[in-house]
Short mmCIF file of C-alpha atoms and ligand atoms in Angstrom, two decimals:
data_model
loop_
_atom_site.label_atom_id
_atom_site.label_comp_id
_atom_site.label_asym_id
_atom_site.label_seq_id
_atom_site.Cartn_x
_atom_site.Cartn_y
_atom_site.Cartn_z
CA MET A 1 4.60 13.37 7.37
CA ARG A 2 2.21 13.17 10.28
CA ILE A 3 -0.25 10.27 10.32
CA ASP A 4 -3.06 10.06 12.87
CA ILE A 5 -4.89 6.77 13.20
CA LEU A 6 -8.30 6.46 14.82
CA THR A 7 -8.98 2.94 16.02
CA LEU A 8 -10.60 0.89 18.75
CA PHE A 9 -7.42 -1.21 18.98
CA PRO A 10 -4.33 1.02 19.06
CA GLU A 11 -2.28 -1.84 20.51
CA MET A 12 -2.52 -3.66 17.17
CA PHE A 13 -0.17 -1.09 15.63
CA THR A 14 2.71 -1.40 18.05
CA GLY A 15 4.47 -4.38 16.44
CA PRO A 16 4.40 -3.26 12.80
CA PHE A 17 5.18 0.38 13.54
CA ASP A 18 7.96 -0.32 16.04
CA THR A 19 9.93 -2.57 13.73
CA SER A 20 12.42 -2.25 10.90
CA ILE A 21 12.09 0.52 8.33
CA ILE A 22 8.97 2.15 9.77
CA LYS A 23 10.62 2.32 13.18
CA ARG A 24 13.75 3.85 11.68
CA ALA A 25 11.69 6.47 9.82
CA ARG A 26 9.90 7.35 13.05
CA ASP A 27 13.14 7.53 15.03
CA ARG A 28 14.58 9.88 12.42
CA GLY A 29 11.49 12.09 12.59
CA ILE A 30 10.56 11.61 8.92
CA LEU A 31 7.40 9.83 9.97
CA ASN A 32 5.26 10.96 12.86
CA ILE A 33 2.57 8.36 13.67
CA HIS A 34 -0.01 8.77 16.44
CA THR A 35 -2.79 6.38 17.32
CA PHE A 36 -5.97 7.43 19.13
CA ASN A 37 -8.45 5.15 20.81
CA ILE A 38 -11.93 6.09 19.60
CA ARG A 39 -13.30 4.74 22.89
CA ASP A 40 -11.55 7.60 24.72
CA PHE A 41 -13.98 9.96 22.95
CA SER A 42 -17.15 8.16 24.01
CA GLN A 43 -19.39 10.55 25.96
CA ASN A 44 -21.17 7.97 28.14
CA LYS A 45 -20.08 6.33 31.35
CA HIS A 46 -19.96 2.85 29.87
CA ARG A 47 -17.59 4.14 27.18
CA THR A 48 -19.64 2.51 24.43
CA VAL A 49 -18.84 3.27 20.79
CA ASP A 50 -21.40 1.12 18.98
CA ASP A 51 -25.14 0.42 18.90
CA THR A 52 -27.72 -1.70 17.10
CA PRO A 53 -28.50 -0.79 13.48
CA TYR A 54 -31.63 1.22 12.62
CA GLY A 55 -33.82 -0.93 10.43
CA GLY A 56 -32.70 -4.04 12.24
CA GLY A 57 -30.27 -6.72 11.25
CA ALA A 58 -27.32 -8.51 12.74
CA GLY A 59 -24.33 -6.98 14.49
CA MET A 60 -23.50 -3.52 15.70
CA VAL A 61 -22.73 -0.21 14.02
CA MET A 62 -20.07 2.24 15.14
CA GLN A 63 -21.65 5.46 16.36
CA ALA A 64 -20.92 8.80 14.78
CA GLU A 65 -20.36 10.80 17.96
CA PRO A 66 -17.09 9.31 19.28
CA ILE A 67 -15.56 9.60 15.80
CA PHE A 68 -16.74 13.23 15.41
CA LYS A 69 -15.26 14.00 18.85
CA ALA A 70 -11.98 12.28 18.03
CA LEU A 71 -11.61 14.32 14.85
CA GLU A 72 -12.49 17.50 16.75
CA HIS A 73 -9.63 16.65 19.08
CA LEU A 74 -7.27 16.20 16.14
CA ARG A 75 -8.41 19.52 14.74
CA GLU A 76 -7.44 21.18 18.03
CA LEU A 77 -3.93 19.82 17.60
CA GLN A 78 -3.72 21.10 14.03
CA GLU A 79 -6.54 22.96 12.28
CA ASP A 80 -6.19 21.45 8.81
CA LEU A 81 -6.78 17.69 8.98
CA GLY A 82 -5.82 17.10 5.38
CA ARG A 83 -7.23 13.94 3.86
CA VAL A 84 -9.39 11.83 6.18
CA ILE A 85 -9.23 8.29 4.87
CA MET A 86 -11.60 5.53 5.84
CA MET A 87 -10.52 1.96 5.30
CA CYS A 88 -13.43 0.03 3.80
CA PRO A 89 -14.16 -2.68 1.24
CA GLN A 90 -16.25 -0.20 -0.81
CA GLY A 91 -13.32 2.20 -1.18
CA MET A 92 -11.06 3.05 -4.08
CA PRO A 93 -8.69 0.14 -4.82
CA PHE A 94 -5.28 0.87 -3.26
CA ASN A 95 -2.27 0.64 -5.55
CA GLN A 96 1.27 1.96 -5.97
CA ASP A 97 0.10 5.13 -7.73
CA LEU A 98 -2.19 5.99 -4.83
CA ALA A 99 0.65 5.23 -2.38
CA LYS A 100 2.91 7.67 -4.26
CA GLU A 101 0.15 10.28 -4.32
CA LEU A 102 -0.50 10.02 -0.58
CA ALA A 103 3.25 10.19 0.13
CA GLN A 104 3.13 13.81 -1.13
CA GLU A 105 0.78 14.83 1.71
CA GLU A 106 2.01 16.51 4.85
CA ARG A 107 -0.65 14.94 6.98
CA LEU A 108 -3.07 11.98 6.82
CA VAL A 109 -5.84 10.78 9.09
CA LEU A 110 -6.79 7.10 8.86
CA LEU A 111 -10.07 5.87 10.26
CA CYS A 112 -10.37 2.18 11.11
CA GLY A 113 -13.86 0.76 11.50
CA HIS A 114 -15.06 -2.39 13.19
CA TYR A 115 -18.25 -4.43 13.60
CA GLU A 116 -20.79 -4.30 10.76
CA GLY A 117 -20.00 -0.76 9.74
CA ILE A 118 -19.72 2.91 10.63
CA ASP A 119 -22.65 5.33 10.87
CA GLU A 120 -23.03 6.80 7.36
CA ARG A 121 -22.93 10.37 8.70
CA VAL A 122 -19.23 9.97 9.41
CA ARG A 123 -18.63 9.23 5.76
CA GLU A 124 -20.93 12.08 4.72
CA LYS A 125 -19.38 14.80 6.85
CA LEU A 126 -15.81 13.85 7.71
CA VAL A 127 -14.33 11.35 5.28
CA THR A 128 -12.56 12.66 2.17
CA ASP A 129 -11.28 9.34 0.80
CA GLU A 130 -12.31 5.73 1.12
CA ILE A 131 -9.66 3.14 0.37
CA SER A 132 -9.84 -0.64 -0.04
CA ILE A 133 -6.73 -2.81 -0.03
CA GLY A 134 -8.51 -5.59 -1.94
CA ASP A 135 -11.77 -7.38 -2.58
CA TYR A 136 -12.17 -9.15 0.75
CA VAL A 137 -13.64 -8.28 4.12
CA LEU A 138 -11.61 -8.14 7.32
CA THR A 139 -12.78 -7.84 10.93
CA GLY A 140 -11.46 -4.29 11.12
CA GLY A 141 -9.77 -1.50 9.22
CA GLU A 142 -6.54 -1.78 11.22
CA LEU A 143 -4.68 -4.22 8.96
CA PRO A 144 -5.61 -2.20 5.85
CA ALA A 145 -4.44 0.99 7.60
CA MET A 146 -1.09 -0.68 8.35
CA VAL A 147 -0.79 -1.72 4.72
CA VAL A 148 -1.47 1.83 3.53
CA VAL A 149 0.93 3.40 6.04
CA ASP A 150 3.69 0.98 5.09
CA ALA A 151 3.26 1.45 1.34
CA VAL A 152 3.00 5.25 1.68
CA ALA A 153 5.92 5.55 4.12
CA ARG A 154 8.39 3.82 1.84
CA MET A 155 7.55 6.32 -0.92
CA ILE A 156 8.63 9.23 1.28
CA PRO A 157 12.14 10.38 0.36
CA GLY A 158 14.68 9.24 2.95
CA VAL A 159 12.58 6.43 4.42
CA LEU A 160 14.30 3.68 2.46
CA GLY A 161 18.07 3.67 2.78
CA GLU A 162 20.15 4.64 -0.20
CA MET A 163 20.79 0.96 -0.75
CA ALA A 164 17.14 0.01 -1.12
CA SER A 165 15.59 2.11 -3.83
CA ALA A 166 11.83 2.16 -4.35
CA GLU A 167 12.41 2.82 -8.02
CA ALA A 168 13.64 -0.73 -8.46
CA ASP A 169 10.51 -2.36 -7.00
CA SER A 170 7.64 -4.17 -8.57
CA PHE A 171 4.96 -1.69 -9.67
CA TYR A 172 7.11 1.39 -9.24
CA ASN A 173 7.53 1.49 -13.01
CA GLY A 174 4.22 -0.30 -13.55
CA LEU A 175 5.90 -3.66 -14.19
CA LEU A 176 6.51 -6.69 -11.97
CA ASP A 177 9.98 -6.93 -10.49
CA HIS A 178 12.78 -9.02 -12.03
CA PRO A 179 14.39 -12.00 -10.19
CA HIS A 180 17.03 -11.34 -7.53
CA TYR A 181 20.08 -13.40 -6.52
CA THR A 182 22.74 -13.20 -3.85
CA LYS A 183 25.63 -15.37 -2.68
CA PRO A 184 26.44 -18.22 -3.05
CA ARG A 185 26.80 -18.39 -6.83
CA VAL A 186 25.62 -22.01 -6.82
CA TYR A 187 23.05 -23.22 -4.32
CA GLN A 188 21.90 -26.86 -4.41
CA GLY A 189 23.07 -27.04 -7.99
CA MET A 190 21.10 -23.93 -9.01
CA GLU A 191 23.24 -21.29 -10.64
CA VAL A 192 22.98 -17.54 -10.73
CA PRO A 193 22.41 -16.35 -14.32
CA GLU A 194 25.79 -15.68 -15.95
CA VAL A 195 24.94 -12.13 -17.02
CA LEU A 196 24.61 -11.00 -13.39
CA LEU A 197 28.22 -12.05 -12.75
CA SER A 198 29.53 -10.32 -15.86
CA GLY A 199 29.88 -6.83 -14.37
CA HIS A 200 28.45 -5.52 -17.65
CA HIS A 201 25.92 -3.03 -16.24
CA LYS A 202 24.23 -2.21 -19.50
CA LYS A 203 23.67 -5.92 -20.21
CA ILE A 204 22.46 -6.48 -16.65
CA ASP A 205 19.94 -3.64 -16.94
CA ARG A 206 18.70 -5.05 -20.22
CA TRP A 207 18.40 -8.55 -18.77
CA ARG A 208 16.45 -7.27 -15.76
CA ARG A 209 14.14 -5.18 -17.89
CA ARG A 210 13.49 -8.20 -20.11
CA GLN A 211 12.70 -10.37 -17.07
CA SER A 212 10.31 -7.72 -15.80
CA LEU A 213 8.56 -7.49 -19.14
CA LEU A 214 8.27 -11.28 -19.55
CA ARG A 215 7.06 -11.80 -16.00
CA THR A 216 4.47 -9.10 -16.42
CA LEU A 217 3.35 -10.56 -19.75
CA GLU A 218 3.04 -14.00 -18.18
CA ARG A 219 1.46 -13.13 -14.84
CA ARG A 220 -0.27 -9.77 -15.19
CA PRO A 221 -0.63 -8.95 -18.91
CA GLU A 222 -3.26 -6.28 -18.16
CA LEU A 223 -0.55 -4.17 -16.50
CA LEU A 224 1.30 -3.77 -19.81
CA LYS A 225 -1.51 -1.56 -21.13
CA GLU A 226 -0.72 1.08 -18.52
CA VAL A 227 3.08 1.09 -18.92
CA ASN A 228 5.18 3.42 -21.05
CA LEU A 229 7.05 0.91 -23.19
CA SER A 230 10.25 1.94 -24.94
CA ALA A 231 11.06 0.88 -28.49
CA GLU A 232 13.39 -1.75 -27.01
CA ASP A 233 10.62 -3.03 -24.71
CA ARG A 234 8.32 -3.39 -27.68
CA GLU A 235 10.99 -5.31 -29.53
CA VAL A 236 11.41 -7.75 -26.63
CA LEU A 237 7.67 -8.37 -26.42
CA GLY A 238 7.27 -8.44 -30.19
CA ALA A 239 9.99 -11.07 -30.49
CA VAL A 240 8.20 -13.29 -27.96
CA TYR A 241 4.99 -12.87 -29.91
CA ASN A 242 6.73 -13.78 -33.19
CA GLN A 243 8.37 -16.85 -31.66
CA LEU A 244 5.02 -18.05 -30.36
CA GLN A 245 3.37 -17.51 -33.74
CA GLU A 246 6.08 -19.58 -35.37
CA ILE A 247 5.79 -22.36 -32.79
CA LEU A 248 2.02 -22.45 -33.28
CA GLY A 249 2.44 -22.51 -37.05
CA PHE A 250 0.66 -19.19 -37.68
CA LYS A 251 3.65 -17.89 -39.59
CA LYS A 252 5.87 -19.06 -42.45
C1 4GN B 1 -11.27 -2.56 4.86
C2 4GN B 1 -11.97 -2.70 6.06
C3 4GN B 1 -11.64 -4.86 4.44
C4 4GN B 1 -11.11 -3.65 4.06
C5 4GN B 1 -12.49 -3.94 6.39
C6 4GN B 1 -10.39 -3.55 2.76
C7 4GN B 1 -13.67 -3.19 8.40
N1 4GN B 1 -12.30 -5.00 5.59
N2 4GN B 1 -10.67 -4.47 1.83
N3 4GN B 1 -13.22 -4.18 7.51
O1 4GN B 1 -9.61 -2.65 2.58
C8 4GN B 1 -17.25 -2.76 8.10
C9 4GN B 1 -16.83 -1.58 8.89
C10 4GN B 1 -16.00 -3.47 7.67
C11 4GN B 1 -15.37 -1.52 8.90
C12 4GN B 1 -14.87 -2.52 7.90
#
């Protein structure tokens, strides 16, 4: 996958994209990330990219022209831009499903804004998707773009090693992840659950699934509505519900 990022601060991306799994994916050629400084596409001698808002008000607005020019440049490199994604608080909430969907694309363009906003004509003419990583405002779209790239990249086959499987993660199956343990078996008196030492893979799978279900029920019950629950899953949750009813005296 090729990802082009338009930003006023390309240097922000060096650390996160030159480290660990993203670096390895880039080195292997699975992931091809390029950053472009929007300022390089300013047409005036002061290299400005922003101006005061029409209608008045505080702060500055990013001008349309440098962004149009930057995308024209990208189009020269490869005619079909694919999806042009703007990071903004008004966008579609980002989640694992959207990360999986974007991981299918051959090419993505991410646009990172700054200041009070971006001239609306950019959105009108160039942007195909607007994405928000959560209900809060940041000083720029760079951190959200890094979040999206990271989440998308690890859904591309071959990016995670064989050892680390995305299918085992929180949210991959719509549930929260189960607890994890590694050596030593006892740490500060705290023991690893017996079942994980048993070598009984079927039992271990069942225990993990149960932990996932209970954690999701406890912390994010709304997620359960969207999950495909097996008959066994329903039994686990139903048993919890029955126990609670008994404890509360609603039954028997
Ligand atoms: C995205 C961008 C938050 C998000 C942003 C988010 C930069 N803040 N929740 N800030 O995904 C006005 C123009 C604010 C760019 C934008």
